[in-house]
Amino acid sequence: MLEFTEALASGAATPGGGSASALSGALAAGLVAMVARNTAANPGFADRAAELEEIVTEAEDLRRELVGLVDEDAAAFDRVMAAFRLPKDTEELEAARSAEIQESYKAAVEPPLQVCRRALRILALAEHVAEHGNPNAASDAGVAALLAASALEGAALNVEINLGSIKDESYRTSSAATAQRARAEGATLRNRALETVRARLS
Amino acid sequence: MLEFTEALASGAATPGGGSASALSGALAAGLVAMVARNTAANPGFADRAAELEEIVTEAEDLRRELVGLVDEDAAAFDRVMAAFRLPKDTEELEAARSAEIQESYKAAVEPPLQVCRRALRILALAEHVAEHGNPNAASDAGVAALLAASALEGAALNVEINLGSIKDESYRTSSAATAQRARAEGATLRNRALETVRARLS
């Protein structure tokens, strides 16, 4: 944990904001799993055992996938930087380099798009456990919603900055639209989850 | 990193949302340090070297303090749970137990209040590096602002849930007001930082 924050803080380009966004999503998924487990351990919620077990399973899958995306995001951006270091001494080499730069930017858009998709699921699960889970853990469900929303917004910023270097217009338009839809849906889910948390805290 | 998300995901009450909020702040501070270092390494920003070095120093202090607060938050809540397990067999023991429960709740409000204060500083630094730093790192400054804002909001939720158990009304009122002010100031700083990032991305 300390080491990862040190790696972020270094002047190296990776890990950077894309990896930090994925980790924020993994923390959010961990908190959803925690609230579901904590609720399942309470005899007052025995009638919800099967549903809570499903939530734990899905949240744990999301958590592990998002931890994986922390490294995938860094690896994808390392490939972009490697592409810029390719030789461009001949026309042929220069064309190959340009093609690889474009391909690597497209590959770098994938991890943050995956983070966006997973963050949307976590937001839905966070709202569910905020409403139906142990009220003692309502603030944990609220933090899950906050961290999932930041994961999504941060990943969308990373999609956007990479798309800025991509020449394929149809790819650019469709990826930007996907990120934009996720942001809009995420903002709605975030607000709904936080309203539910506030209602349970008061 | 993986292990910390596993510890969060367990059904144990700590680490929970308070620790996750502190870690979100530490990630944000790390990203501010990264953007400042990355900018300082660019010859185009040589005239800002002294200012950037100060930002790195402050962001690194904040990062280490927030990593410390991850554990402090968990330890403070462990103390609350230990207080509830104290014996209450006699009137005297019961009074001592009640007093320790109240003291431990007050102590548990401190770490998230510290996270709120530090998150405000990070938000101000994130906006500064978004505006004056290397534009290639603008999305990293944006993710820093997002993660610092979640740290602040998440910590404020933790202040609020703990205050709900505190009987000392003047303490409750003043701590709630401090958290509320921090949230309002944080929302303004977050929006300003993200506007700056958007302006630099386009």
mmCIF file of C-alpha atoms in Angstrom:
data_model
loop_
_atom_site.group_PDB
_atom_site.id
_atom_site.type_symbol
_atom_site.label_atom_id
_atom_site.label_comp_id
_atom_site.label_asym_id
_atom_site.label_seq_id
_atom_site.Cartn_x
_atom_site.Cartn_y
_atom_site.Cartn_z
ATOM 1 C CA MET A 1 0.000 0.000 0.000
ATOM 2 C CA LEU A 2 2.739 2.435 1.055
ATOM 3 C CA GLU A 3 4.895 1.122 -1.799
ATOM 4 C CA PHE A 4 2.152 1.625 -4.364
ATOM 5 C CA THR A 5 1.674 5.246 -3.285
ATOM 6 C CA GLU A 6 5.467 5.658 -3.601
ATOM 7 C CA ALA A 7 5.438 4.207 -7.109
ATOM 8 C CA LEU A 8 2.635 6.636 -8.028
ATOM 9 C CA ALA A 9 4.522 9.586 -6.550
ATOM 10 C CA SER A 10 7.672 8.903 -8.560
ATOM 11 C CA GLY A 11 8.234 10.995 -11.673
ATOM 12 C CA ALA A 12 7.835 7.906 -13.892
ATOM 13 C CA ALA A 13 4.794 8.002 -16.185
ATOM 14 C CA THR A 14 3.495 4.653 -14.867
ATOM 15 C CA PRO A 15 1.731 3.820 -12.651
ATOM 16 C CA GLY A 16 -0.314 7.011 -13.060
ATOM 17 C CA GLY A 17 -3.896 8.226 -12.934
ATOM 18 C CA GLY A 18 -5.271 5.256 -14.877
ATOM 19 C CA SER A 19 -3.831 2.769 -12.389
ATOM 20 C CA ALA A 20 -4.942 4.890 -9.412
ATOM 21 C CA SER A 21 -8.490 4.963 -10.829
ATOM 22 C CA ALA A 22 -8.522 1.173 -11.164
ATOM 23 C CA LEU A 23 -7.300 0.848 -7.572
ATOM 24 C CA SER A 24 -10.016 3.221 -6.363
ATOM 25 C CA GLY A 25 -12.501 0.838 -8.012
ATOM 26 C CA ALA A 26 -10.880 -2.167 -6.315
ATOM 27 C CA LEU A 27 -11.181 -0.457 -2.909
ATOM 28 C CA ALA A 28 -14.851 0.260 -3.642
ATOM 29 C CA ALA A 29 -15.484 -3.385 -4.599
ATOM 30 C CA GLY A 30 -13.726 -4.490 -1.394
ATOM 31 C CA LEU A 31 -16.014 -2.263 0.690
ATOM 32 C CA VAL A 32 -19.134 -3.678 -1.011
ATOM 33 C CA ALA A 33 -17.923 -7.209 -0.199
ATOM 34 C CA MET A 34 -17.231 -6.118 3.397
ATOM 35 C CA VAL A 35 -20.727 -4.668 3.899
ATOM 36 C CA ALA A 36 -22.336 -7.772 2.363
ATOM 37 C CA ARG A 37 -20.260 -10.114 4.578
ATOM 38 C CA ASN A 38 -20.848 -8.019 7.689
ATOM 39 C CA THR A 39 -24.602 -8.061 6.982
ATOM 40 C CA ALA A 40 -24.653 -11.805 6.291
ATOM 41 C CA ALA A 41 -22.961 -12.408 9.673
ATOM 42 C CA ASN A 42 -25.869 -10.675 11.432
ATOM 43 C CA PRO A 43 -28.676 -13.108 12.394
ATOM 44 C CA GLY A 44 -31.238 -10.357 11.691
ATOM 45 C CA PHE A 45 -30.488 -10.692 7.969
ATOM 46 C CA ALA A 46 -30.695 -14.513 7.744
ATOM 47 C CA ASP A 47 -33.493 -14.316 5.161
ATOM 48 C CA ARG A 48 -31.141 -12.468 2.766
ATOM 49 C CA ALA A 49 -28.280 -14.984 2.998
ATOM 50 C CA ALA A 50 -28.438 -16.250 -0.608
ATOM 51 C CA GLU A 51 -28.653 -12.748 -2.092
ATOM 52 C CA LEU A 52 -25.770 -11.512 0.084
ATOM 53 C CA GLU A 53 -23.608 -14.460 -0.941
ATOM 54 C CA GLU A 54 -24.165 -13.570 -4.611
ATOM 55 C CA ILE A 55 -23.167 -9.966 -3.911
ATOM 56 C CA VAL A 56 -19.980 -11.107 -2.144
ATOM 57 C CA THR A 57 -19.080 -13.318 -5.120
ATOM 58 C CA GLU A 58 -19.669 -10.577 -7.696
ATOM 59 C CA ALA A 59 -17.897 -7.887 -5.636
ATOM 60 C CA GLU A 60 -14.907 -10.166 -5.081
ATOM 61 C CA ASP A 61 -14.667 -10.887 -8.827
ATOM 62 C CA LEU A 62 -14.814 -7.145 -9.543
ATOM 63 C CA ARG A 63 -12.193 -6.428 -6.893
ATOM 64 C CA ARG A 64 -9.718 -8.942 -8.363
ATOM 65 C CA GLU A 65 -10.358 -7.778 -11.942
ATOM 66 C CA LEU A 66 -9.779 -4.152 -10.929
ATOM 67 C CA VAL A 67 -6.539 -5.013 -9.120
ATOM 68 C CA GLY A 68 -5.489 -6.659 -12.408
ATOM 69 C CA LEU A 69 -6.427 -3.509 -14.318
ATOM 70 C CA VAL A 70 -4.040 -1.451 -12.125
ATOM 71 C CA ASP A 71 -1.148 -3.282 -13.833
ATOM 72 C CA GLU A 72 -2.841 -3.588 -17.229
ATOM 73 C CA ASP A 73 -3.255 0.177 -17.411
ATOM 74 C CA ALA A 74 0.428 0.738 -16.640
ATOM 75 C CA ALA A 75 1.519 -1.938 -19.155
ATOM 76 C CA ALA A 76 -0.664 -0.411 -21.876
ATOM 77 C CA PHE A 77 0.856 3.023 -21.375
ATOM 78 C CA ASP A 78 4.379 1.552 -21.266
ATOM 79 C CA ARG A 79 3.612 0.158 -24.756
ATOM 80 C CA VAL A 80 2.680 3.665 -25.968
ATOM 81 C CA MET A 81 5.978 5.058 -24.694
ATOM 82 C CA ALA A 82 7.911 2.166 -26.251
ATOM 83 C CA ALA A 83 6.210 2.906 -29.589
ATOM 84 C CA PHE A 84 7.515 6.489 -29.506
ATOM 85 C CA ARG A 85 11.057 5.131 -29.055
ATOM 86 C CA LEU A 86 10.876 2.983 -32.223
ATOM 87 C CA PRO A 87 13.326 3.960 -35.004
ATOM 88 C CA LYS A 88 12.091 6.242 -37.783
ATOM 89 C CA ASP A 89 15.211 6.319 -39.936
ATOM 90 C CA THR A 90 13.523 5.147 -43.141
ATOM 91 C CA GLU A 91 10.079 5.834 -44.586
ATOM 92 C CA GLU A 92 9.157 2.199 -43.943
ATOM 93 C CA LEU A 93 10.291 2.328 -40.317
ATOM 94 C CA GLU A 94 8.490 5.594 -39.805
ATOM 95 C CA ALA A 95 5.247 4.114 -41.144
ATOM 96 C CA ALA A 96 5.623 1.054 -38.892
ATOM 97 C CA ARG A 97 6.294 3.323 -35.916
ATOM 98 C CA SER A 98 3.234 5.477 -36.634
ATOM 99 C CA ALA A 99 1.059 2.376 -36.965
ATOM 100 C CA GLU A 100 2.322 0.993 -33.664
ATOM 101 C CA ILE A 101 1.742 4.352 -31.925
ATOM 102 C CA GLN A 102 -1.868 4.307 -33.128
ATOM 103 C CA GLU A 103 -2.380 0.649 -32.150
ATOM 104 C CA SER A 104 -0.840 1.182 -28.723
ATOM 105 C CA TYR A 105 -3.053 4.202 -28.020
ATOM 106 C CA LYS A 106 -6.117 2.122 -28.920
ATOM 107 C CA ALA A 107 -4.895 -0.632 -26.584
ATOM 108 C CA ALA A 108 -4.388 2.006 -23.853
ATOM 109 C CA VAL A 109 -8.050 3.016 -24.094
ATOM 110 C CA GLU A 110 -9.195 -0.509 -23.206
ATOM 111 C CA PRO A 111 -8.198 -0.734 -19.506
ATOM 112 C CA PRO A 112 -9.934 2.524 -18.511
ATOM 113 C CA LEU A 113 -13.055 1.516 -20.481
ATOM 114 C CA GLN A 114 -13.055 -1.754 -18.509
ATOM 115 C CA VAL A 115 -12.723 0.254 -15.281
ATOM 116 C CA CYS A 116 -15.754 2.365 -16.305
ATOM 117 C CA ARG A 117 -17.885 -0.749 -16.896
ATOM 118 C CA ARG A 118 -16.901 -2.365 -13.612
ATOM 119 C CA ALA A 119 -17.367 0.848 -11.639
ATOM 120 C CA LEU A 120 -20.989 1.011 -12.863
ATOM 121 C CA ARG A 121 -21.644 -2.478 -11.447
ATOM 122 C CA ILE A 122 -20.022 -1.524 -8.140
ATOM 123 C CA LEU A 123 -22.191 1.597 -7.899
ATOM 124 C CA ALA A 124 -25.315 -0.512 -8.367
ATOM 125 C CA LEU A 125 -24.139 -3.009 -5.725
ATOM 126 C CA ALA A 126 -23.177 -0.187 -3.324
ATOM 127 C CA GLU A 127 -26.660 1.261 -3.537
ATOM 128 C CA HIS A 128 -28.172 -2.163 -2.950
ATOM 129 C CA VAL A 129 -26.135 -2.863 0.194
ATOM 130 C CA ALA A 130 -26.699 0.708 1.425
ATOM 131 C CA GLU A 131 -30.450 0.099 1.226
ATOM 132 C CA HIS A 132 -30.739 -3.527 2.310
ATOM 133 C CA GLY A 133 -27.545 -4.089 4.312
ATOM 134 C CA ASN A 134 -26.688 -3.606 7.980
ATOM 135 C CA PRO A 135 -27.338 0.098 8.722
ATOM 136 C CA ASN A 136 -24.201 0.126 10.925
ATOM 137 C CA ALA A 137 -22.217 -0.259 7.710
ATOM 138 C CA ALA A 138 -24.093 2.424 5.755
ATOM 139 C CA SER A 139 -21.111 4.790 5.765
ATOM 140 C CA ASP A 140 -18.937 1.993 4.305
ATOM 141 C CA ALA A 141 -21.458 1.541 1.491
ATOM 142 C CA GLY A 142 -21.326 5.322 0.982
ATOM 143 C CA VAL A 143 -17.522 5.323 0.727
ATOM 144 C CA ALA A 144 -17.816 2.435 -1.765
ATOM 145 C CA ALA A 145 -20.107 4.591 -3.930
ATOM 146 C CA LEU A 146 -17.744 7.592 -3.696
ATOM 147 C CA LEU A 147 -14.663 5.556 -4.620
ATOM 148 C CA ALA A 148 -16.430 3.738 -7.473
ATOM 149 C CA ALA A 149 -17.637 7.083 -8.859
ATOM 150 C CA SER A 150 -14.081 8.484 -8.766
ATOM 151 C CA ALA A 151 -12.781 5.331 -10.418
ATOM 152 C CA LEU A 152 -15.270 5.862 -13.228
ATOM 153 C CA GLU A 153 -14.615 9.602 -13.635
ATOM 154 C CA GLY A 154 -10.851 9.098 -13.447
ATOM 155 C CA ALA A 155 -10.941 6.282 -15.992
ATOM 156 C CA ALA A 156 -13.101 8.419 -18.305
ATOM 157 C CA LEU A 157 -10.452 11.192 -18.142
ATOM 158 C CA ASN A 158 -7.858 8.608 -19.174
ATOM 159 C CA VAL A 159 -9.999 7.413 -22.076
ATOM 160 C CA GLU A 160 -10.337 11.017 -23.194
ATOM 161 C CA ILE A 161 -6.638 11.929 -23.001
ATOM 162 C CA ASN A 162 -5.678 8.823 -25.008
ATOM 163 C CA LEU A 163 -8.399 9.343 -27.613
ATOM 164 C CA GLY A 164 -6.883 12.765 -28.245
ATOM 165 C CA SER A 165 -3.935 11.015 -29.940
ATOM 166 C CA ILE A 166 -5.989 8.553 -32.025
ATOM 167 C CA LYS A 167 -6.585 9.379 -35.689
ATOM 168 C CA ASP A 168 -9.274 6.760 -36.448
ATOM 169 C CA GLU A 169 -12.322 8.964 -36.180
ATOM 170 C CA SER A 170 -14.984 6.266 -35.938
ATOM 171 C CA TYR A 171 -13.036 4.553 -33.123
ATOM 172 C CA ARG A 172 -12.607 7.892 -31.367
ATOM 173 C CA THR A 173 -16.278 8.813 -31.639
ATOM 174 C CA SER A 174 -17.579 5.454 -30.452
ATOM 175 C CA SER A 175 -15.161 5.191 -27.496
ATOM 176 C CA ALA A 176 -15.861 8.762 -26.419
ATOM 177 C CA ALA A 177 -19.597 8.028 -26.548
ATOM 178 C CA THR A 178 -19.157 4.872 -24.453
ATOM 179 C CA ALA A 179 -17.211 6.785 -21.809
ATOM 180 C CA GLN A 180 -19.734 9.622 -21.855
ATOM 181 C CA ARG A 181 -22.682 7.259 -21.370
ATOM 182 C CA ALA A 182 -20.866 5.561 -18.475
ATOM 183 C CA ARG A 183 -20.196 8.936 -16.851
ATOM 184 C CA ALA A 184 -23.826 10.012 -17.102
ATOM 185 C CA GLU A 185 -25.122 6.678 -15.783
ATOM 186 C CA GLY A 186 -22.477 6.699 -13.047
ATOM 187 C CA ALA A 187 -23.447 10.183 -11.851
ATOM 188 C CA THR A 188 -27.076 9.062 -11.479
ATOM 189 C CA LEU A 189 -26.135 5.861 -9.626
ATOM 190 C CA ARG A 190 -23.721 7.753 -7.348
ATOM 191 C CA ASN A 191 -26.316 10.326 -6.338
ATOM 192 C CA ARG A 192 -28.934 7.655 -5.740
ATOM 193 C CA ALA A 193 -26.553 5.577 -3.586
ATOM 194 C CA LEU A 194 -25.490 8.604 -1.519
ATOM 195 C CA GLU A 195 -29.122 9.642 -0.954
ATOM 196 C CA THR A 196 -29.847 6.128 0.297
ATOM 197 C CA VAL A 197 -26.834 6.312 2.632
ATOM 198 C CA ARG A 198 -27.911 9.721 3.974
ATOM 199 C CA ALA A 199 -31.426 8.403 4.618
ATOM 200 C CA ARG A 200 -30.014 5.470 6.606
ATOM 201 C CA LEU A 201 -27.593 7.637 8.598
ATOM 202 C CA SER A 202 -30.309 10.010 9.778
ATOM 203 C CA MET B 1 -2.161 -3.358 -2.587
ATOM 204 C CA LEU B 2 -3.977 -6.635 -3.349
ATOM 205 C CA GLU B 3 -3.665 -7.564 0.336
ATOM 206 C CA PHE B 4 -5.132 -4.272 1.499
ATOM 207 C CA THR B 5 -8.167 -4.722 -0.773
ATOM 208 C CA GLU B 6 -8.522 -8.244 0.691
ATOM 209 C CA ALA B 7 -8.396 -6.888 4.247
ATOM 210 C CA LEU B 8 -11.098 -4.331 3.333
ATOM 211 C CA ALA B 9 -13.263 -7.022 1.735
ATOM 212 C CA SER B 10 -13.218 -9.253 4.832
ATOM 213 C CA GLY B 11 -16.232 -9.105 7.126
ATOM 214 C CA ALA B 12 -14.117 -7.542 9.902
ATOM 215 C CA ALA B 13 -15.112 -3.980 10.847
ATOM 216 C CA THR B 14 -11.568 -2.680 10.264
ATOM 217 C CA PRO B 15 -10.091 -1.606 7.974
ATOM 218 C CA GLY B 16 -13.301 -0.023 6.626
ATOM 219 C CA GLY B 17 -14.534 3.072 4.872
ATOM 220 C CA GLY B 18 -12.467 5.437 7.029
ATOM 221 C CA SER B 19 -9.224 3.693 6.121
ATOM 222 C CA ALA B 20 -10.219 3.458 2.447
ATOM 223 C CA SER B 21 -10.908 7.213 2.439
ATOM 224 C CA ALA B 22 -7.468 7.939 3.904
ATOM 225 C CA LEU B 23 -5.870 5.712 1.259
ATOM 226 C CA SER B 24 -7.776 7.521 -1.497
ATOM 227 C CA GLY B 25 -6.216 10.734 -0.157
ATOM 228 C CA ALA B 26 -2.755 9.147 -0.145
ATOM 229 C CA LEU B 27 -3.185 8.091 -3.789
ATOM 230 C CA ALA B 28 -4.234 11.649 -4.651
ATOM 231 C CA ALA B 29 -1.186 13.105 -2.888
ATOM 232 C CA GLY B 30 1.015 10.613 -4.750
ATOM 233 C CA LEU B 31 -0.408 11.755 -8.086
ATOM 234 C CA VAL B 32 0.200 15.432 -7.223
ATOM 235 C CA ALA B 33 3.842 14.591 -6.411
ATOM 236 C CA MET B 34 4.097 12.650 -9.681
ATOM 237 C CA VAL B 35 2.781 15.534 -11.797
ATOM 238 C CA ALA B 36 5.095 18.007 -10.031
ATOM 239 C CA ARG B 37 8.127 15.714 -10.525
ATOM 240 C CA ASN B 38 7.230 14.967 -14.133
ATOM 241 C CA THR B 39 6.876 18.716 -14.796
ATOM 242 C CA ALA B 40 10.147 19.556 -13.036
ATOM 243 C CA ALA B 41 11.957 17.007 -15.236
ATOM 244 C CA ASN B 42 10.816 18.905 -18.344
ATOM 245 C CA PRO B 43 13.325 21.611 -19.414
ATOM 246 C CA GLY B 44 10.409 23.793 -20.533
ATOM 247 C CA PHE B 45 9.459 24.332 -16.892
ATOM 248 C CA ALA B 46 12.937 25.171 -15.554
ATOM 249 C CA ASP B 47 11.751 28.578 -14.319
ATOM 250 C CA ARG B 48 9.300 26.863 -11.975
ATOM 251 C CA ALA B 49 11.842 24.491 -10.394
ATOM 252 C CA ALA B 50 11.741 25.957 -6.854
ATOM 253 C CA GLU B 51 7.954 26.094 -6.722
ATOM 254 C CA LEU B 52 7.669 22.523 -8.040
ATOM 255 C CA GLU B 53 10.142 21.276 -5.451
ATOM 256 C CA GLU B 54 8.006 22.798 -2.686
ATOM 257 C CA ILE B 55 4.925 21.087 -4.085
ATOM 258 C CA VAL B 56 6.724 17.733 -4.185
ATOM 259 C CA THR B 57 7.787 18.174 -0.538
ATOM 260 C CA GLU B 58 4.308 19.101 0.663
ATOM 261 C CA ALA B 59 2.576 16.392 -1.383
ATOM 262 C CA GLU B 60 5.009 13.756 -0.119
ATOM 263 C CA ASP B 61 4.373 14.822 3.501
ATOM 264 C CA LEU B 62 0.627 14.606 2.902
ATOM 265 C CA ARG B 63 1.001 11.209 1.248
ATOM 266 C CA ARG B 64 2.917 9.751 4.199
ATOM 267 C CA GLU B 65 0.551 11.291 6.763
ATOM 268 C CA LEU B 66 -2.460 9.880 4.932
ATOM 269 C CA VAL B 67 -0.901 6.413 4.726
ATOM 270 C CA GLY B 68 -0.458 6.713 8.528
ATOM 271 C CA LEU B 69 -4.116 7.708 8.886
ATOM 272 C CA VAL B 70 -5.179 4.466 7.136
ATOM 273 C CA ASP B 71 -3.955 2.570 10.220
ATOM 274 C CA GLU B 72 -4.917 5.275 12.735
ATOM 275 C CA ASP B 73 -8.512 5.136 11.567
ATOM 276 C CA ALA B 74 -8.628 1.358 11.985
ATOM 277 C CA ALA B 75 -6.956 1.531 15.434
ATOM 278 C CA ALA B 76 -9.423 4.188 16.592
ATOM 279 C CA PHE B 77 -12.393 2.076 15.594
ATOM 280 C CA ASP B 78 -10.850 -1.022 17.195
ATOM 281 C CA ARG B 79 -10.787 1.008 20.437
ATOM 282 C CA VAL B 80 -14.532 1.727 20.106
ATOM 283 C CA MET B 81 -15.262 -1.973 19.668
ATOM 284 C CA ALA B 82 -13.021 -2.855 22.634
ATOM 285 C CA ALA B 83 -14.928 -0.316 24.764
ATOM 286 C CA PHE B 84 -18.202 -2.120 24.016
ATOM 287 C CA ARG B 85 -16.653 -5.375 25.248
ATOM 288 C CA LEU B 86 -15.734 -3.872 28.677
ATOM 289 C CA PRO B 87 -17.525 -5.438 31.673
ATOM 290 C CA LYS B 88 -20.670 -3.780 32.995
ATOM 291 C CA ASP B 89 -21.365 -6.041 35.978
ATOM 292 C CA THR B 90 -21.445 -3.252 38.572
ATOM 293 C CA GLU B 91 -22.724 0.322 38.425
ATOM 294 C CA GLU B 92 -19.138 1.561 38.668
ATOM 295 C CA LEU B 93 -17.945 -0.662 35.823
ATOM 296 C CA GLU B 94 -20.900 0.350 33.722
ATOM 297 C CA ALA B 95 -20.117 4.044 34.251
ATOM 298 C CA ALA B 96 -16.457 3.475 33.348
ATOM 299 C CA ARG B 97 -17.525 1.533 30.239
ATOM 300 C CA SER B 98 -19.916 4.284 29.136
ATOM 301 C CA ALA B 99 -17.217 6.916 29.649
ATOM 302 C CA GLU B 100 -14.711 4.918 27.585
ATOM 303 C CA ILE B 101 -17.275 4.371 24.819
ATOM 304 C CA GLN B 102 -17.792 8.155 24.629
ATOM 305 C CA GLU B 103 -14.039 8.883 24.726
ATOM 306 C CA SER B 104 -13.295 6.279 22.073
ATOM 307 C CA TYR B 105 -15.966 7.653 19.746
ATOM 308 C CA LYS B 106 -14.432 11.126 20.115
ATOM 309 C CA ALA B 107 -11.006 9.673 19.341
ATOM 310 C CA ALA B 108 -12.508 7.931 16.278
ATOM 311 C CA VAL B 109 -13.687 11.282 14.899
ATOM 312 C CA GLU B 110 -10.113 12.617 14.817
ATOM 313 C CA PRO B 111 -8.574 10.553 11.982
ATOM 314 C CA PRO B 112 -11.361 11.360 9.464
ATOM 315 C CA LEU B 113 -11.228 15.057 10.441
ATOM 316 C CA GLN B 114 -7.486 14.954 9.718
ATOM 317 C CA VAL B 115 -8.213 13.316 6.362
ATOM 318 C CA CYS B 116 -10.674 16.146 5.554
ATOM 319 C CA ARG B 117 -8.044 18.802 6.298
ATOM 320 C CA ARG B 118 -5.347 17.106 4.259
ATOM 321 C CA ALA B 119 -7.688 16.423 1.352
ATOM 322 C CA LEU B 120 -8.399 20.167 1.110
ATOM 323 C CA ARG B 121 -4.675 20.868 0.714
ATOM 324 C CA ILE B 122 -4.343 18.171 -1.923
ATOM 325 C CA LEU B 123 -7.266 19.640 -3.870
ATOM 326 C CA ALA B 124 -5.575 23.047 -3.885
ATOM 327 C CA LEU B 125 -2.269 21.498 -5.029
ATOM 328 C CA ALA B 126 -4.036 19.399 -7.687
ATOM 329 C CA GLU B 127 -5.607 22.503 -9.177
ATOM 330 C CA HIS B 128 -2.246 24.275 -9.142
ATOM 331 C CA VAL B 129 -0.414 21.479 -10.986
ATOM 332 C CA ALA B 130 -3.358 21.073 -13.381
ATOM 333 C CA GLU B 131 -3.002 24.736 -14.327
ATOM 334 C CA HIS B 132 0.762 25.222 -14.239
ATOM 335 C CA GLY B 133 2.109 21.690 -14.712
ATOM 336 C CA ASN B 134 2.977 19.674 -17.796
ATOM 337 C CA PRO B 135 -0.248 19.467 -19.854
ATOM 338 C CA ASN B 136 0.610 15.834 -20.728
ATOM 339 C CA ALA B 137 -0.077 15.043 -17.071
ATOM 340 C CA ALA B 138 -3.349 17.006 -16.848
ATOM 341 C CA SER B 139 -5.444 13.838 -16.558
ATOM 342 C CA ASP B 140 -3.256 12.688 -13.634
ATOM 343 C CA ALA B 141 -3.912 16.016 -11.877
ATOM 344 C CA GLY B 142 -7.619 15.459 -12.574
ATOM 345 C CA VAL B 143 -7.564 11.981 -11.038
ATOM 346 C CA ALA B 144 -5.746 13.490 -8.029
ATOM 347 C CA ALA B 145 -8.606 15.980 -7.588
ATOM 348 C CA LEU B 146 -11.236 13.221 -7.920
ATOM 349 C CA LEU B 147 -9.533 10.949 -5.396
ATOM 350 C CA ALA B 148 -8.902 13.783 -2.909
ATOM 351 C CA ALA B 149 -12.563 14.828 -3.157
ATOM 352 C CA SER B 150 -13.700 11.245 -2.447
ATOM 353 C CA ALA B 151 -11.276 11.043 0.455
ATOM 354 C CA LEU B 152 -12.843 14.190 1.901
ATOM 355 C CA GLU B 153 -16.467 13.124 1.326
ATOM 356 C CA GLY B 154 -15.792 9.619 2.623
ATOM 357 C CA ALA B 155 -14.037 10.942 5.720
ATOM 358 C CA ALA B 156 -16.936 13.352 6.342
ATOM 359 C CA LEU B 157 -19.370 10.390 6.251
ATOM 360 C CA ASN B 158 -17.208 8.688 8.868
ATOM 361 C CA VAL B 159 -17.185 11.796 11.075
ATOM 362 C CA GLU B 160 -20.965 11.903 10.814
ATOM 363 C CA ILE B 161 -21.616 8.238 11.642
ATOM 364 C CA ASN B 162 -19.358 8.441 14.713
ATOM 365 C CA LEU B 163 -20.857 11.735 15.910
ATOM 366 C CA GLY B 164 -24.233 9.960 15.925
ATOM 367 C CA SER B 165 -23.066 8.027 19.002
ATOM 368 C CA ILE B 166 -21.568 10.994 20.882
ATOM 369 C CA LYS B 167 -23.644 12.553 23.655
ATOM 370 C CA ASP B 168 -21.545 15.727 24.215
ATOM 371 C CA GLU B 169 -23.647 18.161 22.215
ATOM 372 C CA SER B 170 -21.143 20.993 21.912
ATOM 373 C CA TYR B 171 -18.479 18.556 20.652
ATOM 374 C CA ARG B 172 -20.975 17.073 18.218
ATOM 375 C CA THR B 173 -22.076 20.460 16.886
ATOM 376 C CA SER B 174 -18.567 21.828 16.428
ATOM 377 C CA SER B 175 -17.186 18.679 14.755
ATOM 378 C CA ALA B 176 -20.190 18.430 12.439
ATOM 379 C CA ALA B 177 -19.690 22.083 11.480
ATOM 380 C CA THR B 178 -15.984 21.505 10.763
ATOM 381 C CA ALA B 179 -16.786 18.541 8.503
ATOM 382 C CA GLN B 180 -19.571 20.476 6.792
ATOM 383 C CA ARG B 181 -17.294 23.448 6.063
ATOM 384 C CA ALA B 182 -14.627 21.123 4.690
ATOM 385 C CA ARG B 183 -17.191 19.435 2.417
ATOM 386 C CA ALA B 184 -18.410 22.756 1.048
ATOM 387 C CA GLU B 185 -14.883 24.070 0.473
ATOM 388 C CA GLY B 186 -13.855 20.728 -1.024
ATOM 389 C CA ALA B 187 -16.736 20.721 -3.510
ATOM 390 C CA THR B 188 -15.699 24.181 -4.753
ATOM 391 C CA LEU B 189 -12.025 23.208 -5.059
ATOM 392 C CA ARG B 190 -12.901 19.928 -6.817
ATOM 393 C CA ASN B 191 -15.055 21.650 -9.433
ATOM 394 C CA ARG B 192 -12.442 24.333 -10.031
ATOM 395 C CA ALA B 193 -9.668 21.741 -10.440
ATOM 396 C CA LEU B 194 -11.731 19.631 -12.845
ATOM 397 C CA GLU B 195 -12.645 22.689 -14.928
ATOM 398 C CA THR B 196 -8.953 23.518 -15.178
ATOM 399 C CA VAL B 197 -8.185 19.932 -16.248
ATOM 400 C CA ARG B 198 -10.960 19.994 -18.885
ATOM 401 C CA ALA B 199 -9.644 23.292 -20.245
ATOM 402 C CA ARG B 200 -6.143 21.809 -20.595
ATOM 403 C CA LEU B 201 -7.375 18.582 -22.194
ATOM 404 C CA SER B 202 -9.277 20.401 -24.931
#
